[in-house]
Each structure stands twice: as C-alpha cells, then as structure tokens.
Coordinates of C-alpha atoms in Angstrom, one line a residue:
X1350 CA 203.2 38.9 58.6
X1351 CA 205.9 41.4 57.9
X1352 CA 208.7 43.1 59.8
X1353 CA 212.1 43.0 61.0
X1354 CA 214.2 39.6 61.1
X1355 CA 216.5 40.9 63.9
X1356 CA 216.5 43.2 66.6
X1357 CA 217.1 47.2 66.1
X1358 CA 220.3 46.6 68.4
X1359 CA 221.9 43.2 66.5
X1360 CA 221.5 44.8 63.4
X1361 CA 223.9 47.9 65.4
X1362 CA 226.3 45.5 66.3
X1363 CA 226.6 43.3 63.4
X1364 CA 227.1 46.9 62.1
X1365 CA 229.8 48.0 63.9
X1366 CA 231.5 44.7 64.0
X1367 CA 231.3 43.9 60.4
X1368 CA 234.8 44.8 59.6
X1369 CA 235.9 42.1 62.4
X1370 CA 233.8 39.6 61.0
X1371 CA 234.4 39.8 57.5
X1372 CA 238.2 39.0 58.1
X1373 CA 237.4 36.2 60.6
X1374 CA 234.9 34.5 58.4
X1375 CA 235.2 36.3 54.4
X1376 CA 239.2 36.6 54.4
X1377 CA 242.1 35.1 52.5
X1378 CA 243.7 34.1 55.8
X1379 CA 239.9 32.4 56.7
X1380 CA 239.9 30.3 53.0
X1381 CA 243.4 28.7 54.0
X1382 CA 242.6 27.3 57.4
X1383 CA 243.5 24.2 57.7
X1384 CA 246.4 24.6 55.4
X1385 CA 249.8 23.3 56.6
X1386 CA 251.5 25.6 54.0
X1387 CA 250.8 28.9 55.9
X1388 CA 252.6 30.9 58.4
X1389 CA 249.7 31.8 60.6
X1390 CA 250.3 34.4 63.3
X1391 CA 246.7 36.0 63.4
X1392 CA 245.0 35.0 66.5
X1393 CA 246.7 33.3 69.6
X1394 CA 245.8 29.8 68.8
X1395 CA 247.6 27.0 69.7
X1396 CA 250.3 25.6 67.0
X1397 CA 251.7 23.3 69.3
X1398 CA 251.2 20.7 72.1
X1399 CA 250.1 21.9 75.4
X1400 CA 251.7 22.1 78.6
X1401 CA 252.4 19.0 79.9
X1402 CA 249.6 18.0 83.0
X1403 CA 246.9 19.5 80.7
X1404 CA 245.8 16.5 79.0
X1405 CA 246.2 14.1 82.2
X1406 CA 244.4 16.7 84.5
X1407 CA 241.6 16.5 82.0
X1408 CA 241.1 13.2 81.9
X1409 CA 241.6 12.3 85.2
X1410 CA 238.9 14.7 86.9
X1411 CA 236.7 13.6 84.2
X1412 CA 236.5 9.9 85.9
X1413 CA 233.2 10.9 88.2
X1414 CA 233.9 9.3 91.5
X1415 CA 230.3 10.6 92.9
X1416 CA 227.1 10.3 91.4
X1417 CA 226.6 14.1 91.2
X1418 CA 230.0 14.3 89.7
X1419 CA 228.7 16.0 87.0
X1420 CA 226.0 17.9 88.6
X1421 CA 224.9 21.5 88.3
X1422 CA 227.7 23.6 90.1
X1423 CA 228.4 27.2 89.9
X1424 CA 231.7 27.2 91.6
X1425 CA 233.6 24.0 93.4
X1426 CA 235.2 25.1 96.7
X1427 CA 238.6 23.6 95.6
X1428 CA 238.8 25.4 92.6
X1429 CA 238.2 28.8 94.9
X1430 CA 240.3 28.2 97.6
X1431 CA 242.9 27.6 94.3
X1432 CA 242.5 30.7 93.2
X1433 CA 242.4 32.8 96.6
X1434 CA 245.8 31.1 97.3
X1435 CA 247.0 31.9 93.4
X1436 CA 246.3 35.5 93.9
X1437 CA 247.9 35.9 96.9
X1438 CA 251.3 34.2 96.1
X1439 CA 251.2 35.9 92.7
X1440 CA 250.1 39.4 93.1
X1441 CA 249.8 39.6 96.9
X1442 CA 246.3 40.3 96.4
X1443 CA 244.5 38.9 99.8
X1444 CA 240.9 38.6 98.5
X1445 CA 238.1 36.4 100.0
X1446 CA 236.7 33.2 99.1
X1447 CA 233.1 34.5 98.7
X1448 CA 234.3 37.2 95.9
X1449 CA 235.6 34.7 93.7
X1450 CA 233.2 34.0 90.8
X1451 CA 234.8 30.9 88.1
X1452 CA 233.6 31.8 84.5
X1453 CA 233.9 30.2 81.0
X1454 CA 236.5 32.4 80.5
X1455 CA 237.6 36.3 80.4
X1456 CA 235.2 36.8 77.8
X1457 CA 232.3 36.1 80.6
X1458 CA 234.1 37.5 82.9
X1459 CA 234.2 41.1 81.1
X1460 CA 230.2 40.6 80.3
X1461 CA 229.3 39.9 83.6
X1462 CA 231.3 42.5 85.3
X1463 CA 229.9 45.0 82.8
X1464 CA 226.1 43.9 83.5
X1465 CA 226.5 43.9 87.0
X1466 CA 226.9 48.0 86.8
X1467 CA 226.5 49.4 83.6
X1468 CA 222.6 50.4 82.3
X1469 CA 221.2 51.4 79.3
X1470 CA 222.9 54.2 78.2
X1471 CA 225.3 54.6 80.5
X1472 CA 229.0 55.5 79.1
X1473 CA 231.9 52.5 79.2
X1474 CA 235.5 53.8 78.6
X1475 CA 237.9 51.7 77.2
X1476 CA 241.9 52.0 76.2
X1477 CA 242.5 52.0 72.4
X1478 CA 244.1 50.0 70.5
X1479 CA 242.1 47.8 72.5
X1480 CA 241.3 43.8 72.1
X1481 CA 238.8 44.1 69.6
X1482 CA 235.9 42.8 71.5
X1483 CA 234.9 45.2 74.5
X1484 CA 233.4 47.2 72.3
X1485 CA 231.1 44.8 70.6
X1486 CA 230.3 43.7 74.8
X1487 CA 230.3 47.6 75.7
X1488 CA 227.1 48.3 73.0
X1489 CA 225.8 44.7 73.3
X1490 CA 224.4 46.4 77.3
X1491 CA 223.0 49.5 75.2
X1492 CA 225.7 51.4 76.9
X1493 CA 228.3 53.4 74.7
X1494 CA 231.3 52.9 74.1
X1495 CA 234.4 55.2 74.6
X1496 CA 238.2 55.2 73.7
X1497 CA 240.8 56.6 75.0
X1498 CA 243.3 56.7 72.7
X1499 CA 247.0 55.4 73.9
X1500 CA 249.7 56.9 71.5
X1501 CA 253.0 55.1 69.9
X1502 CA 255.8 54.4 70.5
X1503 CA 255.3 54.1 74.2
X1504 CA 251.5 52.9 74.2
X1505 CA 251.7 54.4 78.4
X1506 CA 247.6 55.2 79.0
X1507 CA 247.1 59.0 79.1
X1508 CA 245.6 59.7 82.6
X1509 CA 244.5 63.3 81.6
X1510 CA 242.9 61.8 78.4
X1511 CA 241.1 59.6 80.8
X1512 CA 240.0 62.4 83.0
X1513 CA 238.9 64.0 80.1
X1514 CA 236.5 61.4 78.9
X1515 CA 234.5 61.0 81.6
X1516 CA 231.3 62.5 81.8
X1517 CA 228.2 62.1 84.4
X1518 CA 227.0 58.9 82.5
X1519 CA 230.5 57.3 83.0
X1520 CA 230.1 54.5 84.7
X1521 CA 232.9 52.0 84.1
X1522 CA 236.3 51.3 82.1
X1523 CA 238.3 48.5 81.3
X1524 CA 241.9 48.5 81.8
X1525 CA 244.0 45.7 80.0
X1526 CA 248.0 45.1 81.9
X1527 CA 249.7 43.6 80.3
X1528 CA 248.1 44.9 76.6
X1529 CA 247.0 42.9 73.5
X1530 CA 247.7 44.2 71.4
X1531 CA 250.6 46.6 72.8
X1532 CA 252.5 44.2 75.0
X1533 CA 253.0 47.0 77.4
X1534 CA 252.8 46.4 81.3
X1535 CA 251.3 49.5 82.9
X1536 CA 253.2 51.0 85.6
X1537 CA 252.4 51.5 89.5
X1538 CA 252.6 55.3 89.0
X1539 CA 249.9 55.3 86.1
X1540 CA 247.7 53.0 87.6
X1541 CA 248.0 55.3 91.2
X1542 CA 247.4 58.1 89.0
X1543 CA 244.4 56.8 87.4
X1544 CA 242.7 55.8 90.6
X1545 CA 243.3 59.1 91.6
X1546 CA 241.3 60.1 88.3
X1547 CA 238.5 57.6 89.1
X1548 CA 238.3 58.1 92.5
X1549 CA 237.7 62.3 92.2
X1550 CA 235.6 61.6 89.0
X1551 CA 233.2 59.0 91.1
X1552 CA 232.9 62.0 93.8
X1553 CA 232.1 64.7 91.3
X1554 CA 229.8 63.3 89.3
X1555 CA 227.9 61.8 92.2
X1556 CA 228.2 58.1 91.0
X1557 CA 231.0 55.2 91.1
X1558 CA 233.0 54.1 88.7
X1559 CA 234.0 50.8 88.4
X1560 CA 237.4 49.3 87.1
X1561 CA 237.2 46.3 84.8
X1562 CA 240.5 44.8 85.3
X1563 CA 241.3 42.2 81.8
X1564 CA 244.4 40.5 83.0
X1565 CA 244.5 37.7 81.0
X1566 CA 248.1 37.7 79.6
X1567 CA 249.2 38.4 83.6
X1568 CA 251.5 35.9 83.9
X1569 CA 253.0 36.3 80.6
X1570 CA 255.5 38.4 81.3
X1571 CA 259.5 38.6 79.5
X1572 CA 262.8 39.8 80.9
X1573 CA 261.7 39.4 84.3
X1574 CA 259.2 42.0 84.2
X1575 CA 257.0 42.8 87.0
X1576 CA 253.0 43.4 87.0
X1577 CA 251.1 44.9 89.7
X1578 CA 247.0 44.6 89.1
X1579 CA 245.1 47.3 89.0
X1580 CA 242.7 46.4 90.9
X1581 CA 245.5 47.1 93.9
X1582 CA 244.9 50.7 93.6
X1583 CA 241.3 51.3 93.0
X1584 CA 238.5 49.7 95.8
X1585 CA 235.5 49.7 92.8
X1586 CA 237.7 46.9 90.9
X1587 CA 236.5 43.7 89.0
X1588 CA 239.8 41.2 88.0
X1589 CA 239.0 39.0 85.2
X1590 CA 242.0 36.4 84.0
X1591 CA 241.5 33.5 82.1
X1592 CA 243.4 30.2 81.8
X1593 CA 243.4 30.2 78.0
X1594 CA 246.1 32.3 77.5
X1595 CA 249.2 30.7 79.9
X1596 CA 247.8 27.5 78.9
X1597 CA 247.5 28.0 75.5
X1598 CA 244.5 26.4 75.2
X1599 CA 242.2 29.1 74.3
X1600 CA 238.9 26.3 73.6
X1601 CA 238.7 24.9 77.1
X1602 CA 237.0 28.1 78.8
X1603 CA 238.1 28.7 82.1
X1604 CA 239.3 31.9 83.9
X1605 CA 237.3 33.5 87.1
X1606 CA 236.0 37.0 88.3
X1607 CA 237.4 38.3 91.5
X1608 CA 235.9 41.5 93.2
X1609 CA 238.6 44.0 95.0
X1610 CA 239.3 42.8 98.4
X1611 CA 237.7 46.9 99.5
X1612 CA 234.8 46.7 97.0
X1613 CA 232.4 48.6 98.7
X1614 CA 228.4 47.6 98.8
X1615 CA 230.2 44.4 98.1
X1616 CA 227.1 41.8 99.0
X1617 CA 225.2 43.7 96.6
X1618 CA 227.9 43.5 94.1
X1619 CA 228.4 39.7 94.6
X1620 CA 224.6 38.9 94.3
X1621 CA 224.6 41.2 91.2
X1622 CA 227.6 39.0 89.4
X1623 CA 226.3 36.0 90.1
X1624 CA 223.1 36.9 88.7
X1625 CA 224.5 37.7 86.0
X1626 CA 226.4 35.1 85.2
X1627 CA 223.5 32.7 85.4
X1628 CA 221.4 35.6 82.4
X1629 CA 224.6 35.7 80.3
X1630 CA 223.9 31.9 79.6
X1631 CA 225.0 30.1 83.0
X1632 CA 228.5 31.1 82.2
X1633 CA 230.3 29.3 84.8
X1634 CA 233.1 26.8 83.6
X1635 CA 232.0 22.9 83.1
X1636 CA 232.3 21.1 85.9
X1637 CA 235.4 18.5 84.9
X1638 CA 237.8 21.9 84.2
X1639 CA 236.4 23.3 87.8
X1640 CA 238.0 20.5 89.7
X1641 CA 241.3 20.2 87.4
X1642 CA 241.3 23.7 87.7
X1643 CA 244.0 23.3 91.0
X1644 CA 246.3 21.5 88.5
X1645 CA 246.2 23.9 85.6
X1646 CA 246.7 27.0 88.0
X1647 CA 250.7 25.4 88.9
X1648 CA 250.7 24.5 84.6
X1649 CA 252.1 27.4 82.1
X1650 CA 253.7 27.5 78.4
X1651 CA 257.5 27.6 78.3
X1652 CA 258.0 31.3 79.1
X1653 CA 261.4 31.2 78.0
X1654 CA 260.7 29.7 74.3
X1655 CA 258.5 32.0 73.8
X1656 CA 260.8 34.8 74.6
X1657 CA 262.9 33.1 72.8
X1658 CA 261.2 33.7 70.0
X1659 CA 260.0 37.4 70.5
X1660 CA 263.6 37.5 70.6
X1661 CA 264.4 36.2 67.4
X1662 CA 261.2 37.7 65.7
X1663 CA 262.1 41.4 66.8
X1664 CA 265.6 40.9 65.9
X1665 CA 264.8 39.7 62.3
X1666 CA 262.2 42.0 61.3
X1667 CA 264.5 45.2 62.7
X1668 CA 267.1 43.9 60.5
X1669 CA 264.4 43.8 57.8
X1670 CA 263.7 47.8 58.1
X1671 CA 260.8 47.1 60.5
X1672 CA 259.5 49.5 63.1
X1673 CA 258.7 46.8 65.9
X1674 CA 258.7 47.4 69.8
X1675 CA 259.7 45.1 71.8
X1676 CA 256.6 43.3 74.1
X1677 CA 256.9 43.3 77.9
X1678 CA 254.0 40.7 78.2
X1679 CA 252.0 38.9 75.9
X1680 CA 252.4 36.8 73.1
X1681 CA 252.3 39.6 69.9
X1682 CA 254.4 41.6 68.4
X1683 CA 252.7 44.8 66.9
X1684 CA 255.1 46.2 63.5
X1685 CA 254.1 49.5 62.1
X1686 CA 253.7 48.5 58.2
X1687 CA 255.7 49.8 56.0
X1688 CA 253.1 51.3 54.1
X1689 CA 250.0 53.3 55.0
X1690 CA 247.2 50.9 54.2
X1691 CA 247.9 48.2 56.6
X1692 CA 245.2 45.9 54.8
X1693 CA 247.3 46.2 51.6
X1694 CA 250.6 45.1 53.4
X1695 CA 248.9 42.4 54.7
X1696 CA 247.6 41.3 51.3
X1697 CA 251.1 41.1 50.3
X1698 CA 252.6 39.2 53.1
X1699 CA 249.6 36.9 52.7
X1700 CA 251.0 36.2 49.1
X1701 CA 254.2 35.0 50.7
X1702 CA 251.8 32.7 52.3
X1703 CA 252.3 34.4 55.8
X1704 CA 249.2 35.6 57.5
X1705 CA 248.8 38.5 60.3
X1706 CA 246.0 40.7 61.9
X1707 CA 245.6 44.0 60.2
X1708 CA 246.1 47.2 62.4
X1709 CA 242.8 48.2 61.4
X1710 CA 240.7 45.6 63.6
X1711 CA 242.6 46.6 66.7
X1712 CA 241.7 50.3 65.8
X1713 CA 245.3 50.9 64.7
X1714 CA 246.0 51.7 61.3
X1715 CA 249.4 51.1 59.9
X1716 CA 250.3 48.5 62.1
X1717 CA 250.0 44.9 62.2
X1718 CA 249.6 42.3 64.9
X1719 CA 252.1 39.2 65.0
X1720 CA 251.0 36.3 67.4
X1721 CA 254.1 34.9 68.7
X1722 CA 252.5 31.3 69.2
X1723 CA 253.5 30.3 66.3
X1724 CA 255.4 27.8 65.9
X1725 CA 259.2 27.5 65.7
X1726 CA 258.8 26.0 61.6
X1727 CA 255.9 28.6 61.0
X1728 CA 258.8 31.6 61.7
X1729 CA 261.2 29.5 59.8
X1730 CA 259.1 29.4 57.0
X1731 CA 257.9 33.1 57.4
X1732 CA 260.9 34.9 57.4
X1733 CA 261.8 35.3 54.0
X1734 CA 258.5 36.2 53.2
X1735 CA 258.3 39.3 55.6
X1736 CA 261.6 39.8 53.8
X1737 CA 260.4 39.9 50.6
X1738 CA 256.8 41.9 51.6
X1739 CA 258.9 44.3 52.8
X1740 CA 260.7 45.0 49.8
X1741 CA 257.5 45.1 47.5
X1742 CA 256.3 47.4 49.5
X1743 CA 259.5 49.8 49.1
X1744 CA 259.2 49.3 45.6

C-alpha cells in the first residue's frame, strides 16, 4: 500500500514552520541545554524560583477533599467568579460569569477563539513582528495568514496598513498589548482608531470581524505604565491571558478566554468556544490548577527586579554601541544587531556562550530578542560577552 505518510496540510505547516523548529530542536543553543555554563535569554523560561504561594497553592488544592475531586470539569465556579472579579479590578472590564471559558493556557485560548469564527479559507490578520506561533495556528484552520507589518523604532500598529489588508474573506485579527516581541503597550487612540477600522470594514464587506485579544504579558507592565484591553473598544472581541507569563511558570497551563461584555450573537458564540475547546483536545486547565487558580490570580514575579534588570540590561548594551529600545511591558529586550545577518551575530554571541532568539523567527531581521528572565548571574556572566560579540562584529 503506497501513499502519503502525512496529511497535504502538515506537510504545509511543518513547511512553513521549519525555520522555527530547526532552532528549537537542530540549534547550538538546543545542544547546550542543560548546561549551567550558558547565558540563556532565548525563550521566557523560568531561571529562578517562583513566586512565593505557587508551590503551596499546588499542593494544597491537590489534597482531594471530595471523591469527584478530580473529576471531569470544564470550568470550576470559583475559579470564574476569580476571574470576573480580576478583570474588573484590573482593567474595569465588567464581563459575565457565563463568558468566561478557563483554558490550558493562551495558546488554547488563541486556537479556540480562532475556530470558533474562522473557516477554511477565510483570511486571519495578524501584527508583525508577531509571537511566532499565530501563524502556524492561523494555517493550522486552512485559513491564511496575513501581516501587517509594524515599523521600528516606534513598533505603534499602522491603522491604515490594517485597513488596507482587509479584504471580503477577512474574518479575524489578533492584536498582542503589551508586544512580544516589541514590548510596546498600544495606546487608547490606536486601539479606538482600529475599532473604527474593524467596525466600518465588518459593515462593508457584509461580515464581522472578530478581535483576538493575546494579553498575556498584561500585567507586566514597567515605569508605571498603563494598559487598556482592546477588547474595551471593539464589541466582536475574544481576551485570552495566561498565567504562565506573571507567574513565570510557563509548564503549568493555565490562562482563560473571556468574550466582550457586548459580543453580539453571544449564546452562539459561547456554545461555539466551548465546542471547541472540547475538539482542540479538551483544552480546559487540570482540575488541581482550576481551584488554586484564586490563589495564583493575587501571586506575580517581582515586577521591580525585573525592571531592575531591563534597567541594567538597556543601560549596558547602549553603552556597548547597541541600538536597544527600552520595553514598556514584557519581559524582552529586542537589540537591532550590529550586523545584517542576525543569525550570524547570534552565532557569535553564542561563542561567548551567551544565547538569544534570532530576529529572523519573530519575522524581523537584524534584530535579536533578549528574555529578561534571566537570571541576575546569567547577565553577570553575559555581559562581557555581548561586549566582546559586539566588537567582532565591528571588526
């Protein structure tokens, strides 16, 4: 019996992805893991211990005090009445119990909004440089996949560029406040502006839009910094937010999927993301980090240590000759390399032993991506090597 091994559309995406994987899996910075001589600043993994209360939330709602303690549940009605309360303290966002979906993650989050809208062929938009997995999700629906580019220094979202892009199979786009890998917090005048956009687009072309709202890094904001969601400004709005990211703790998958508090056709929509949470693999959150979940909402990382060392890290590698904005939100830094070929540079810095994401995966070339949760001995250590990369690259 003879014939294809995979599917048509695997052997697309393995295709389009294959630059992403070969560096995760086929890199230098892969063959070292696990080695306690590196500086490693590619991905935001944890370096250190986490919060405090993680651990002993954990354990303690994994004691079963019922005998369906670990039982088959989709959603447990403290953990949403955690997150209704979250949203409205944080963001004044006064959303209802019902449109709160928990997910294993942003990542299921993303899919499930996504599914819940988009067909075959339809047209997803997304902002670029972009976190480099919505477009694997995007083409993984048999949709297509559109950027929008978003230009240095300032990284602000062209609205007219957006406006531009859509077309009559436009049917969603995905919005990411504050940016990985940019750091920047989109403004209240952009995001009006681009509601505006969606909202005349939706009209003219005779079908909605939707707004995928990634705000996973929304509580990681620096200098006191402000973020307003998106989703405040358009009613066809999906927030996603994970738990990984202020928790550092990226494993334990646990975020949740709110719709807009004006979504319209919104019992359709509800049944729809629930549906397809259960076909994207039941991708609701176990059941012990559902009912910690109203401990690890009050938990964070020490916001000010890790300013502190965005701080330090943008004030050494300026003083290096680095071009290097300085992150509202996130955790990364994002250099432009001194040279061209951002793969080169970081083949030298990696011979110093110091390890960072190549502009290229995050669809910018001549840049690189620094993950500030690195540990304080990691940047002591790492320094003088992006020091002495630097200079080998002038010469």
């Amino acid at each position: 019996m003879t014939g294809a091994p995979l599917s048509q559309q695997m052997f697309g995406l393995m295709t389009s992805a294959e630059p992403l994987y070969r560096f995760f899996t086929a890199s230098k910075w892969a063959a070292r893991q696990g080695d306690d001589d590196i500086s490693d600043f590619v991905a935001g993994n944890p370096q250190e211990e986490p919060p405090a209360g993680v651990v002993e939330s954990v354990q303690r709602w994994s004691v079963p005090l019922t005998r369906d303690w670990y039982a088959y549940v989709d959603a447990v009605p403290e953990a949403k009445q955690s997150v209704v309360r979250s949203l409205r303290h944080r963001l004044g966002l006064s959303v209802q119990e019902d449109d709160v979906f928990l997910t294993n993650g942003a990542f299921a989050g993303l899919t499930a909004a996504l599914r819940a809208v988009v067909d075959p062929g339809d047209e997803v938009l997304f902002l670029s440089p972009p976190w480099f997995f919505y477009q694997l999700i995007i083409e993984s629906l048999g949709a297509k996949a559109v950027r929008v580019r978003v230009s240095p220094p300032g990284f602000e979202p062209d609205v007219e560029a957006v406006r531009r892009a859509v077309t009559p199979r436009t049917r969603a786009i995905v919005v990411n406040s504050p940016n990985n890998p940019t750091g920047r917090i989109y403004p209240p005048e952009v995001l009006r502006a681009l509601a505006d956009v969606l909202t005349e687009a939706s009209s003219r072309t005779g079908q909605p839009i939707y707004l995928v709202s990634d705000e996973s890094y929304n509580r990681i904001l620096f200098d006191g910094s402000q973020f307003e969601s998106p989703t405040a400004f358009y009613p066809r709005s999906f927030l996603v937010y994970t738990y990984g990211k202020t928790l550092l703790t990226p494993g334990q998958r646990l975020g949740y999927l709110v719709l807009s508090q004006d979504m319209p056709d919104r019992e359709l929509v509800r049944g729809a993301v629930f549906m397809m949470l259960l076909a994207t693999g039941y991708a609701f959150p176990t059941t012990v980090l559902q009912r910690a979940l109203p401990d690890l909402d009050r938990l964070s990382i020490d916001l000010r240590h890790l300013q502190a060392k965005r701080d330090r890290m943008v004030s050494a590698l300026r003083d290096m000759g680095y071009e290097v904005n300085s992150p509202e939100g996130t955790f990364y830094l994002l250099p432009r390399s001194p040279i061209p070929d951002d793969l080169a540079f970081t083949d030298m810095l990696a011979g110093h032993d110091v390890f960072v994401l190549p502009g290229q995966l995050v669809e910018l070339p001549g840049y690189f991506r620094v993950s500030l949760t690195a540990n304080d001995e990691m940047i002591d250590r790492a320094l003088p090597g992006f020091a002495e990369a630097i200079e080998q690259a002038r010469s």
